[in-house]
């Protein structure tokens, strides 16, 4: 390759490390022969593919900027038609050796004729010296005048490692140069495949980002439709309320609050209704449980289902994937009677008789429920709803008692 230009750049200003941010780095623009990676994947067996390949080759020659993502270094076995000379931006740490040969580089480095001229000059230099290995190199200490002691130590270490490389076991194991060339070719092929795999992984990550951006747009649309944010994305009262809730589905909980479902319910009924969003056991018996619910619990549960349908349809209308039936079945009334009795002061043994779950499941449900009730109380306070705040503070007091909230069940 050939160096086109270089510039100094101060370290990253966003870097929290003051020493690293003050380090001055060198950025170089260099001409390098390369081949676009997609040529490695094209096996052209018909005329249509040949036409497409010719078009790709013409387009490849027009592009003057190269990137490691799209290009790889040329190889002796590459089709010369696919090889192009492009400008790459690299750091000084990417430069291994600098030759003593200087060539003429035109001012216009982007045009195709200029790049072809530089490419012919580089090839001519290699021909005159009978290979790039024979091109004279600049000595960093003698020729370039670098007097840094640490650098001199690094140069000596590099020379020592080069000698050790010449005595590598591979040379003894494969004394035949042809066999050694086959092994090196296979290794180069492996390295190329690893580079391609890295490029593909990077592209996959970029596609995931694009997919996430699309999902985020749909989520924002859901929030606008439900009134959590306005058209400009500014958070409204419902949005601020939802920010306080993370134990259950915040969209459903906020709709319950703002549609006035809790206003006509007692503290015990409200807490029992919320248990449908913290109990996730025994879903197979859901329909049977609903039919056996007492009317003062069944009616609030039907209102919860209506609110759930409203939220589910809003999500579906915004083109997000959701199974409405599965979404509604997540509301499990299996613990409503037990929680209602617990809030009325029943003993844990009596409450357990009203459930078909294990004691540990009941305790876990009640603890999650108390956390949800506490979050709703905080949310009600944040929006200035004194009535709801008082109701759920009372609910938290009714739940948090007895063996359920002991620090250890062995006490």
Tab-separated table of C-alpha atoms in Angstrom:
chain	number	residue	atom	x	y	z
A	1	UNK	CA	0.000	0.000	0.000
A	2	UNK	CA	0.868	3.671	0.019
A	3	UNK	CA	0.318	6.386	2.616
A	4	UNK	CA	-1.835	9.219	1.280
A	5	UNK	CA	-1.997	11.513	4.298
A	6	UNK	CA	-2.071	11.554	8.048
A	7	UNK	CA	-3.523	13.793	10.714
A	8	UNK	CA	-3.326	14.177	14.456
A	9	UNK	CA	-6.345	13.579	16.625
A	10	UNK	CA	-6.785	14.259	20.300
A	11	UNK	CA	-8.066	11.405	22.469
A	12	UNK	CA	-11.775	10.772	23.052
A	13	UNK	CA	-13.246	13.748	24.874
A	14	UNK	CA	-15.999	11.527	26.277
A	15	UNK	CA	-13.457	9.237	27.904
A	16	UNK	CA	-13.696	9.469	31.695
A	17	UNK	CA	-10.007	8.621	31.995
A	18	UNK	CA	-8.241	11.996	31.810
A	19	UNK	CA	-4.899	10.433	30.846
A	20	UNK	CA	-6.353	8.503	27.906
A	21	UNK	CA	-8.398	11.489	26.733
A	22	UNK	CA	-5.234	13.650	26.560
A	23	UNK	CA	-3.249	11.173	24.428
A	24	UNK	CA	-2.686	12.386	20.883
A	25	UNK	CA	-3.163	9.743	18.166
A	26	UNK	CA	-2.301	9.606	14.453
A	27	UNK	CA	-4.879	8.722	11.830
A	28	UNK	CA	-3.595	7.697	8.385
A	29	UNK	CA	-5.231	7.509	4.972
A	30	UNK	CA	-3.629	4.670	3.001
A	31	UNK	CA	-4.047	3.096	-0.437
A	32	UNK	CA	-4.555	-0.680	-0.215
A	33	UNK	CA	-5.370	-3.331	-2.802
A	34	UNK	CA	-8.566	-5.112	-1.792
A	35	UNK	CA	-11.395	-7.349	-2.965
A	36	UNK	CA	-15.026	-6.929	-1.955
A	37	UNK	CA	-16.063	-9.792	0.296
A	38	UNK	CA	-19.216	-10.624	-1.629
A	39	UNK	CA	-17.059	-11.799	-4.569
A	40	UNK	CA	-15.951	-14.710	-2.352
A	41	UNK	CA	-19.541	-15.954	-2.124
A	42	UNK	CA	-20.457	-15.749	-5.806
A	43	UNK	CA	-20.203	-18.950	-7.824
A	44	UNK	CA	-21.270	-17.840	-11.281
A	45	UNK	CA	-22.445	-20.690	-13.458
A	46	UNK	CA	-24.910	-19.020	-15.826
A	47	UNK	CA	-25.088	-15.988	-18.088
A	48	UNK	CA	-27.291	-13.983	-15.730
A	49	UNK	CA	-24.751	-14.375	-12.933
A	50	UNK	CA	-21.930	-13.423	-15.330
A	51	UNK	CA	-23.742	-10.208	-16.260
A	52	UNK	CA	-24.334	-9.404	-12.626
A	53	UNK	CA	-20.670	-10.087	-11.807
A	54	UNK	CA	-19.500	-7.749	-14.584
A	55	UNK	CA	-21.787	-5.046	-13.268
A	56	UNK	CA	-20.492	-5.589	-9.717
A	57	UNK	CA	-16.895	-5.321	-10.948
A	58	UNK	CA	-17.642	-2.032	-12.718
A	59	UNK	CA	-19.329	-0.667	-9.619
A	60	UNK	CA	-16.479	-1.878	-7.394
A	61	UNK	CA	-13.968	0.138	-9.378
A	62	UNK	CA	-16.041	3.289	-8.938
A	63	UNK	CA	-15.995	3.089	-5.132
A	64	UNK	CA	-12.905	4.800	-3.720
A	65	UNK	CA	-13.429	4.303	0.024
A	66	UNK	CA	-12.820	0.885	1.616
A	67	UNK	CA	-13.784	-0.608	4.978
A	68	UNK	CA	-12.715	-3.870	6.684
A	69	UNK	CA	-16.380	-4.827	6.871
A	70	UNK	CA	-16.862	-4.844	3.091
A	71	UNK	CA	-13.338	-5.585	1.829
A	72	UNK	CA	-10.461	-7.991	2.435
A	73	UNK	CA	-6.793	-7.858	1.338
A	74	UNK	CA	-6.054	-9.175	-2.129
A	75	UNK	CA	-4.452	-12.578	-2.619
A	76	UNK	CA	-2.190	-13.849	-5.422
A	77	UNK	CA	-4.997	-16.185	-6.527
A	78	UNK	CA	-7.622	-13.432	-6.880
A	79	UNK	CA	-9.114	-12.543	-10.246
A	80	UNK	CA	-7.397	-9.244	-11.215
A	81	UNK	CA	-10.750	-7.903	-12.411
A	82	UNK	CA	-12.122	-8.017	-8.848
A	83	UNK	CA	-9.116	-6.252	-7.298
A	84	UNK	CA	-9.406	-2.509	-6.724
A	85	UNK	CA	-7.286	0.123	-4.999
A	86	UNK	CA	-9.147	1.980	-2.276
A	87	UNK	CA	-8.419	4.389	0.528
A	88	UNK	CA	-8.662	3.013	4.071
A	89	UNK	CA	-8.546	4.976	7.311
A	90	UNK	CA	-6.292	3.285	9.880
A	91	UNK	CA	-4.547	4.104	13.114
A	92	UNK	CA	-0.793	4.325	13.455
A	93	UNK	CA	-0.857	1.087	15.445
A	94	UNK	CA	-2.010	-0.735	12.285
A	95	UNK	CA	1.240	0.099	10.442
A	96	UNK	CA	3.835	-2.666	10.817
A	97	UNK	CA	6.565	-1.489	8.416
A	98	UNK	CA	7.319	1.665	6.431
A	99	UNK	CA	9.481	1.488	3.300
A	100	UNK	CA	12.111	3.998	2.247
A	101	UNK	CA	10.499	4.283	-1.218
A	102	UNK	CA	8.439	7.383	-2.026
A	103	UNK	CA	5.979	7.496	-4.904
A	104	UNK	CA	3.979	10.266	-6.486
A	105	UNK	CA	0.355	10.455	-5.295
A	106	UNK	CA	-1.987	12.798	-7.254
A	107	UNK	CA	-3.944	15.470	-5.406
A	108	UNK	CA	-7.198	13.918	-6.580
A	109	UNK	CA	-7.110	10.527	-4.885
A	110	UNK	CA	-10.794	9.697	-5.401
A	111	UNK	CA	-10.976	9.503	-9.180
A	112	UNK	CA	-10.561	6.143	-10.900
A	113	UNK	CA	-7.676	7.242	-13.217
A	114	UNK	CA	-5.694	8.562	-10.240
A	115	UNK	CA	-6.166	5.378	-8.272
A	116	UNK	CA	-5.213	3.238	-11.273
A	117	UNK	CA	-2.061	5.317	-11.707
A	118	UNK	CA	-1.065	4.819	-8.079
A	119	UNK	CA	-1.837	1.096	-8.378
A	120	UNK	CA	0.454	0.742	-11.423
A	121	UNK	CA	3.208	2.606	-9.560
A	122	UNK	CA	2.952	0.291	-6.527
A	123	UNK	CA	3.078	-2.795	-8.770
A	124	UNK	CA	6.087	-1.363	-10.625
A	125	UNK	CA	7.959	-0.782	-7.349
A	126	UNK	CA	7.373	-4.405	-6.354
A	127	UNK	CA	8.598	-5.622	-9.757
A	128	UNK	CA	11.794	-3.569	-9.583
A	129	UNK	CA	12.654	-4.910	-6.136
A	130	UNK	CA	11.515	-8.426	-7.121
A	131	UNK	CA	8.853	-8.699	-4.431
A	132	UNK	CA	7.627	-6.681	-1.495
A	133	UNK	CA	10.013	-8.565	0.830
A	134	UNK	CA	13.018	-6.897	-0.818
A	135	UNK	CA	11.781	-3.296	-0.624
A	136	UNK	CA	14.129	-1.324	1.660
A	137	UNK	CA	12.577	-0.370	5.002
A	138	UNK	CA	13.042	2.711	7.148
A	139	UNK	CA	14.888	2.063	10.365
A	140	UNK	CA	12.795	3.741	13.076
A	141	UNK	CA	15.847	4.659	15.144
A	142	UNK	CA	18.517	5.451	12.526
A	143	UNK	CA	16.352	6.844	9.721
A	144	UNK	CA	13.355	8.245	11.589
A	145	UNK	CA	15.255	9.507	14.624
A	146	UNK	CA	13.036	7.958	17.283
A	147	UNK	CA	15.087	8.089	20.480
A	148	UNK	CA	12.517	6.908	22.978
A	149	UNK	CA	14.068	4.228	25.227
A	150	UNK	CA	10.822	2.263	25.533
A	151	UNK	CA	10.491	2.186	21.763
A	152	UNK	CA	14.036	0.912	21.381
A	153	UNK	CA	13.235	-1.868	23.846
A	154	UNK	CA	10.161	-2.812	21.807
A	155	UNK	CA	12.200	-2.912	18.586
A	156	UNK	CA	14.727	-5.252	20.187
A	157	UNK	CA	11.917	-7.472	21.451
A	158	UNK	CA	10.352	-7.568	17.977
A	159	UNK	CA	13.691	-8.633	16.475
A	160	UNK	CA	14.034	-11.361	19.099
A	161	UNK	CA	10.536	-12.652	18.365
A	162	UNK	CA	11.331	-12.699	14.635
A	163	UNK	CA	14.353	-14.933	15.302
A	164	UNK	CA	12.246	-17.242	17.446
A	165	UNK	CA	9.685	-17.410	14.658
A	166	UNK	CA	12.367	-18.563	12.240
A	167	UNK	CA	13.053	-21.479	14.593
A	168	UNK	CA	9.395	-22.416	14.954
A	169	UNK	CA	8.473	-26.100	15.240
A	170	UNK	CA	6.442	-25.817	12.043
A	171	UNK	CA	9.655	-25.401	10.026
A	172	UNK	CA	11.081	-28.586	11.552
A	173	UNK	CA	7.832	-30.531	11.219
A	174	UNK	CA	7.353	-29.466	7.593
A	175	UNK	CA	10.781	-29.042	6.014
A	176	UNK	CA	9.274	-29.290	2.543
A	177	UNK	CA	8.389	-25.789	1.402
A	178	UNK	CA	5.408	-27.015	-0.668
A	179	UNK	CA	3.840	-28.802	2.298
A	180	UNK	CA	4.427	-25.764	4.441
A	181	UNK	CA	2.778	-23.592	1.790
A	182	UNK	CA	-0.299	-25.865	1.804
A	183	UNK	CA	-0.592	-25.595	5.579
A	184	UNK	CA	-0.230	-21.823	5.482
A	185	UNK	CA	-2.810	-21.603	2.693
A	186	UNK	CA	-5.252	-23.642	4.774
A	187	UNK	CA	-4.591	-21.404	7.768
A	188	UNK	CA	-5.111	-18.281	5.669
A	189	UNK	CA	-8.391	-19.735	4.447
A	190	UNK	CA	-9.426	-20.366	8.056
A	191	UNK	CA	-8.496	-16.798	9.009
A	192	UNK	CA	-10.509	-15.471	6.068
A	193	UNK	CA	-13.545	-17.512	7.115
A	194	UNK	CA	-13.206	-16.205	10.665
A	195	UNK	CA	-13.135	-12.646	9.331
A	196	UNK	CA	-16.223	-13.329	7.245
A	197	UNK	CA	-17.961	-14.823	10.279
A	198	UNK	CA	-17.111	-11.708	12.305
A	199	UNK	CA	-18.542	-9.493	9.550
A	200	UNK	CA	-21.730	-11.583	9.388
A	201	UNK	CA	-22.125	-11.430	13.175
A	202	UNK	CA	-21.732	-7.659	13.052
A	203	UNK	CA	-24.360	-7.411	10.307
A	204	UNK	CA	-26.702	-9.644	12.330
A	205	UNK	CA	-26.318	-7.329	15.325
A	206	UNK	CA	-27.119	-4.318	13.129
A	207	UNK	CA	-30.253	-6.065	11.837
A	208	UNK	CA	-31.291	-6.811	15.428
A	209	UNK	CA	-30.908	-3.109	16.195
A	210	UNK	CA	-33.125	-2.228	13.229
A	211	UNK	CA	-35.737	-4.755	14.392
A	212	UNK	CA	-35.620	-3.326	17.912
A	213	UNK	CA	-36.107	0.189	16.538
A	214	UNK	CA	-39.221	-0.998	14.703
A	215	UNK	CA	-40.550	-2.589	17.914
A	216	UNK	CA	-39.798	0.599	19.851
A	217	UNK	CA	-41.835	2.635	17.375
A	218	UNK	CA	-44.765	0.253	17.849
A	219	UNK	CA	-44.409	0.453	21.635
A	220	UNK	CA	-44.461	4.255	21.492
A	221	UNK	CA	-47.600	4.061	19.374
A	222	UNK	CA	-49.243	1.857	22.032
A	223	UNK	CA	-48.350	4.379	24.729
A	224	UNK	CA	-49.804	7.222	22.636
A	225	UNK	CA	-53.009	5.298	21.975
A	226	UNK	CA	-53.490	4.497	25.670
A	227	UNK	CA	-52.719	8.095	26.674
A	228	UNK	CA	-49.401	7.571	28.448
A	229	UNK	CA	-47.559	10.043	26.174
A	230	UNK	CA	-48.689	12.792	23.820
A	231	UNK	CA	-47.965	13.141	20.098
A	232	UNK	CA	-44.549	14.659	20.875
A	233	UNK	CA	-43.557	11.814	23.191
A	234	UNK	CA	-43.988	13.863	26.378
A	235	UNK	CA	-44.995	11.707	29.370
A	236	UNK	CA	-48.515	12.389	30.624
A	237	UNK	CA	-50.153	11.603	33.966
A	238	UNK	CA	-50.883	7.961	33.049
A	239	UNK	CA	-47.280	7.534	31.966
A	240	UNK	CA	-45.935	8.912	35.253
A	241	UNK	CA	-48.234	6.535	37.109
A	242	UNK	CA	-47.037	3.537	35.086
A	243	UNK	CA	-43.412	4.410	35.929
A	244	UNK	CA	-44.087	3.523	39.581
A	245	UNK	CA	-45.307	-0.021	38.831
A	246	UNK	CA	-43.153	-2.997	37.863
A	247	UNK	CA	-44.556	-5.974	39.796
A	248	UNK	CA	-47.441	-6.559	37.348
A	249	UNK	CA	-48.522	-5.394	33.887
A	250	UNK	CA	-48.350	-1.626	34.366
A	251	UNK	CA	-50.582	-0.859	31.375
A	252	UNK	CA	-53.448	-2.912	32.829
A	253	UNK	CA	-52.952	-1.613	36.388
A	254	UNK	CA	-53.003	2.015	35.212
A	255	UNK	CA	-56.154	1.415	33.158
A	256	UNK	CA	-57.805	-0.056	36.261
A	257	UNK	CA	-56.878	3.082	38.197
A	258	UNK	CA	-57.954	5.610	35.581
A	259	UNK	CA	-61.209	3.885	34.558
A	260	UNK	CA	-62.400	4.011	38.167
A	261	UNK	CA	-62.615	0.246	38.736
A	262	UNK	CA	-61.172	0.573	42.250
A	263	UNK	CA	-63.474	3.465	43.227
A	264	UNK	CA	-66.530	1.228	43.761
A	265	UNK	CA	-64.625	-1.601	45.476
A	266	UNK	CA	-63.749	-2.084	49.111
A	267	UNK	CA	-60.127	-2.392	50.203
A	268	UNK	CA	-60.484	-6.180	50.461
A	269	UNK	CA	-62.071	-6.471	47.000
A	270	UNK	CA	-59.374	-4.266	45.427
A	271	UNK	CA	-56.536	-6.301	46.915
A	272	UNK	CA	-58.233	-9.579	45.952
A	273	UNK	CA	-58.623	-8.309	42.376
A	274	UNK	CA	-54.916	-7.417	42.170
A	275	UNK	CA	-54.005	-10.950	43.239
A	276	UNK	CA	-55.075	-12.077	39.738
A	277	UNK	CA	-51.890	-10.420	38.435
A	278	UNK	CA	-49.497	-11.902	40.985
A	279	UNK	CA	-50.787	-15.510	41.079
A	280	UNK	CA	-49.565	-17.687	38.201
A	281	UNK	CA	-50.425	-21.225	39.312
A	282	UNK	CA	-53.344	-23.522	38.423
A	283	UNK	CA	-54.288	-21.911	35.097
A	284	UNK	CA	-55.779	-25.181	33.842
A	285	UNK	CA	-58.671	-24.842	36.323
A	286	UNK	CA	-59.286	-21.171	35.491
A	287	UNK	CA	-62.801	-21.516	34.001
A	288	UNK	CA	-63.974	-23.692	36.880
A	289	UNK	CA	-62.603	-21.222	39.431
A	290	UNK	CA	-64.353	-18.295	37.740
A	291	UNK	CA	-67.717	-20.099	37.812
A	292	UNK	CA	-67.366	-20.737	41.565
A	293	UNK	CA	-66.407	-17.149	42.455
A	294	UNK	CA	-68.861	-15.241	44.612
A	295	UNK	CA	-70.619	-12.365	42.874
A	296	UNK	CA	-68.763	-9.642	44.822
A	297	UNK	CA	-65.496	-11.071	43.427
A	298	UNK	CA	-66.691	-12.251	40.009
A	299	UNK	CA	-67.963	-8.796	38.986
A	300	UNK	CA	-64.588	-7.036	39.605
A	301	UNK	CA	-62.828	-9.868	37.780
A	302	UNK	CA	-65.049	-9.343	34.694
A	303	UNK	CA	-64.123	-5.657	34.771
A	304	UNK	CA	-60.458	-6.667	34.895
A	305	UNK	CA	-60.999	-8.808	31.785
A	306	UNK	CA	-62.645	-5.876	29.979
A	307	UNK	CA	-59.698	-3.637	30.806
A	308	UNK	CA	-57.315	-6.390	29.676
A	309	UNK	CA	-59.163	-6.630	26.343
A	310	UNK	CA	-58.838	-2.867	25.870
A	311	UNK	CA	-55.069	-2.994	26.418
A	312	UNK	CA	-54.632	-6.113	24.269
A	313	UNK	CA	-56.564	-4.620	21.342
A	314	UNK	CA	-54.552	-1.411	21.543
A	315	UNK	CA	-51.353	-3.466	21.321
A	316	UNK	CA	-52.688	-5.506	18.397
A	317	UNK	CA	-53.901	-2.366	16.583
A	318	UNK	CA	-50.342	-1.050	16.727
A	319	UNK	CA	-49.118	-4.131	14.797
A	320	UNK	CA	-47.394	-5.768	17.763
A	321	UNK	CA	-47.565	-9.548	18.037
A	322	UNK	CA	-49.911	-10.593	20.838
A	323	UNK	CA	-52.347	-13.436	21.453
A	324	UNK	CA	-55.366	-11.764	23.066
A	325	UNK	CA	-56.694	-14.986	24.606
A	326	UNK	CA	-53.308	-15.873	26.085
A	327	UNK	CA	-52.951	-12.320	27.393
A	328	UNK	CA	-56.298	-12.531	29.204
A	329	UNK	CA	-55.621	-15.995	30.589
A	330	UNK	CA	-52.600	-14.551	32.413
A	331	UNK	CA	-55.117	-13.028	34.877
A	332	UNK	CA	-55.661	-15.917	37.284
A	333	UNK	CA	-58.499	-15.608	39.871
A	334	UNK	CA	-57.371	-18.711	41.747
A	335	UNK	CA	-56.243	-16.748	44.817
A	336	UNK	CA	-59.034	-14.142	45.005
A	337	UNK	CA	-61.111	-15.810	47.740
A	338	UNK	CA	-58.029	-16.688	49.769
A	339	UNK	CA	-56.676	-13.127	49.611
A	340	UNK	CA	-60.101	-11.688	50.459
A	341	UNK	CA	-60.264	-13.934	53.529
A	342	UNK	CA	-56.668	-13.023	54.500
A	343	UNK	CA	-57.523	-9.330	54.358
A	344	UNK	CA	-60.560	-10.050	56.552
A	345	UNK	CA	-58.230	-11.422	59.212
A	346	UNK	CA	-58.436	-15.178	58.580
A	347	UNK	CA	-55.625	-17.418	59.800
A	348	UNK	CA	-53.121	-18.819	57.321
A	349	UNK	CA	-54.412	-22.373	57.868
A	350	UNK	CA	-57.943	-21.239	57.020
A	351	UNK	CA	-56.741	-19.358	53.962
A	352	UNK	CA	-54.820	-22.362	52.721
A	353	UNK	CA	-58.026	-24.407	52.667
A	354	UNK	CA	-59.428	-21.990	50.061
A	355	UNK	CA	-56.587	-22.650	47.602
A	356	UNK	CA	-55.311	-25.605	45.611
A	357	UNK	CA	-51.699	-24.430	45.824
A	358	UNK	CA	-48.770	-25.178	48.097
A	359	UNK	CA	-48.068	-23.034	51.139
A	360	UNK	CA	-44.930	-21.619	49.533
A	361	UNK	CA	-46.902	-20.509	46.465
A	362	UNK	CA	-49.462	-18.753	48.690
A	363	UNK	CA	-46.761	-16.951	50.642
A	364	UNK	CA	-44.932	-15.899	47.472
A	365	UNK	CA	-48.191	-14.601	45.949
A	366	UNK	CA	-49.056	-12.572	49.043
A	367	UNK	CA	-45.589	-11.030	49.204
A	368	UNK	CA	-45.673	-10.042	45.544
A	369	UNK	CA	-49.180	-8.724	46.061
A	370	UNK	CA	-48.106	-6.548	48.980
A	371	UNK	CA	-45.323	-5.089	46.838
A	372	UNK	CA	-47.795	-4.337	44.023
A	373	UNK	CA	-50.266	-2.706	46.435
A	374	UNK	CA	-47.447	-0.578	47.860
A	375	UNK	CA	-46.405	0.532	44.355
A	376	UNK	CA	-49.976	1.517	43.470
A	377	UNK	CA	-50.157	3.548	46.685
A	378	UNK	CA	-46.973	5.399	45.687
A	379	UNK	CA	-48.339	5.919	42.162
A	380	UNK	CA	-51.619	7.310	43.535
A	381	UNK	CA	-49.660	9.720	45.712
A	382	UNK	CA	-47.583	10.827	42.700
A	383	UNK	CA	-50.708	11.858	40.772
A	384	UNK	CA	-52.420	13.369	43.821
A	385	UNK	CA	-55.205	10.790	44.218
A	386	UNK	CA	-55.594	10.842	47.980
A	387	UNK	CA	-58.527	8.416	48.026
A	388	UNK	CA	-56.675	5.633	46.182
A	389	UNK	CA	-53.519	6.267	48.183
A	390	UNK	CA	-55.387	5.801	51.468
A	391	UNK	CA	-57.197	2.706	50.189
A	392	UNK	CA	-54.039	0.886	49.122
A	393	UNK	CA	-52.057	1.930	52.172
A	394	UNK	CA	-54.802	0.268	54.182
A	395	UNK	CA	-54.594	-2.760	51.851
A	396	UNK	CA	-50.852	-3.073	52.461
A	397	UNK	CA	-51.486	-3.072	56.222
A	398	UNK	CA	-54.121	-5.806	55.889
A	399	UNK	CA	-51.785	-8.072	53.866
A	400	UNK	CA	-48.591	-7.585	55.806
A	401	UNK	CA	-49.061	-9.686	58.916
A	402	UNK	CA	-48.549	-13.055	60.569
A	403	UNK	CA	-46.351	-15.911	59.313
A	404	UNK	CA	-46.424	-14.744	55.663
A	405	UNK	CA	-44.043	-11.882	56.397
A	406	UNK	CA	-41.825	-13.516	58.987
A	407	UNK	CA	-38.123	-13.220	58.226
A	408	UNK	CA	-37.813	-16.988	58.708
A	409	UNK	CA	-40.470	-19.707	58.641
A	410	UNK	CA	-38.461	-21.658	61.259
A	411	UNK	CA	-39.106	-19.073	63.989
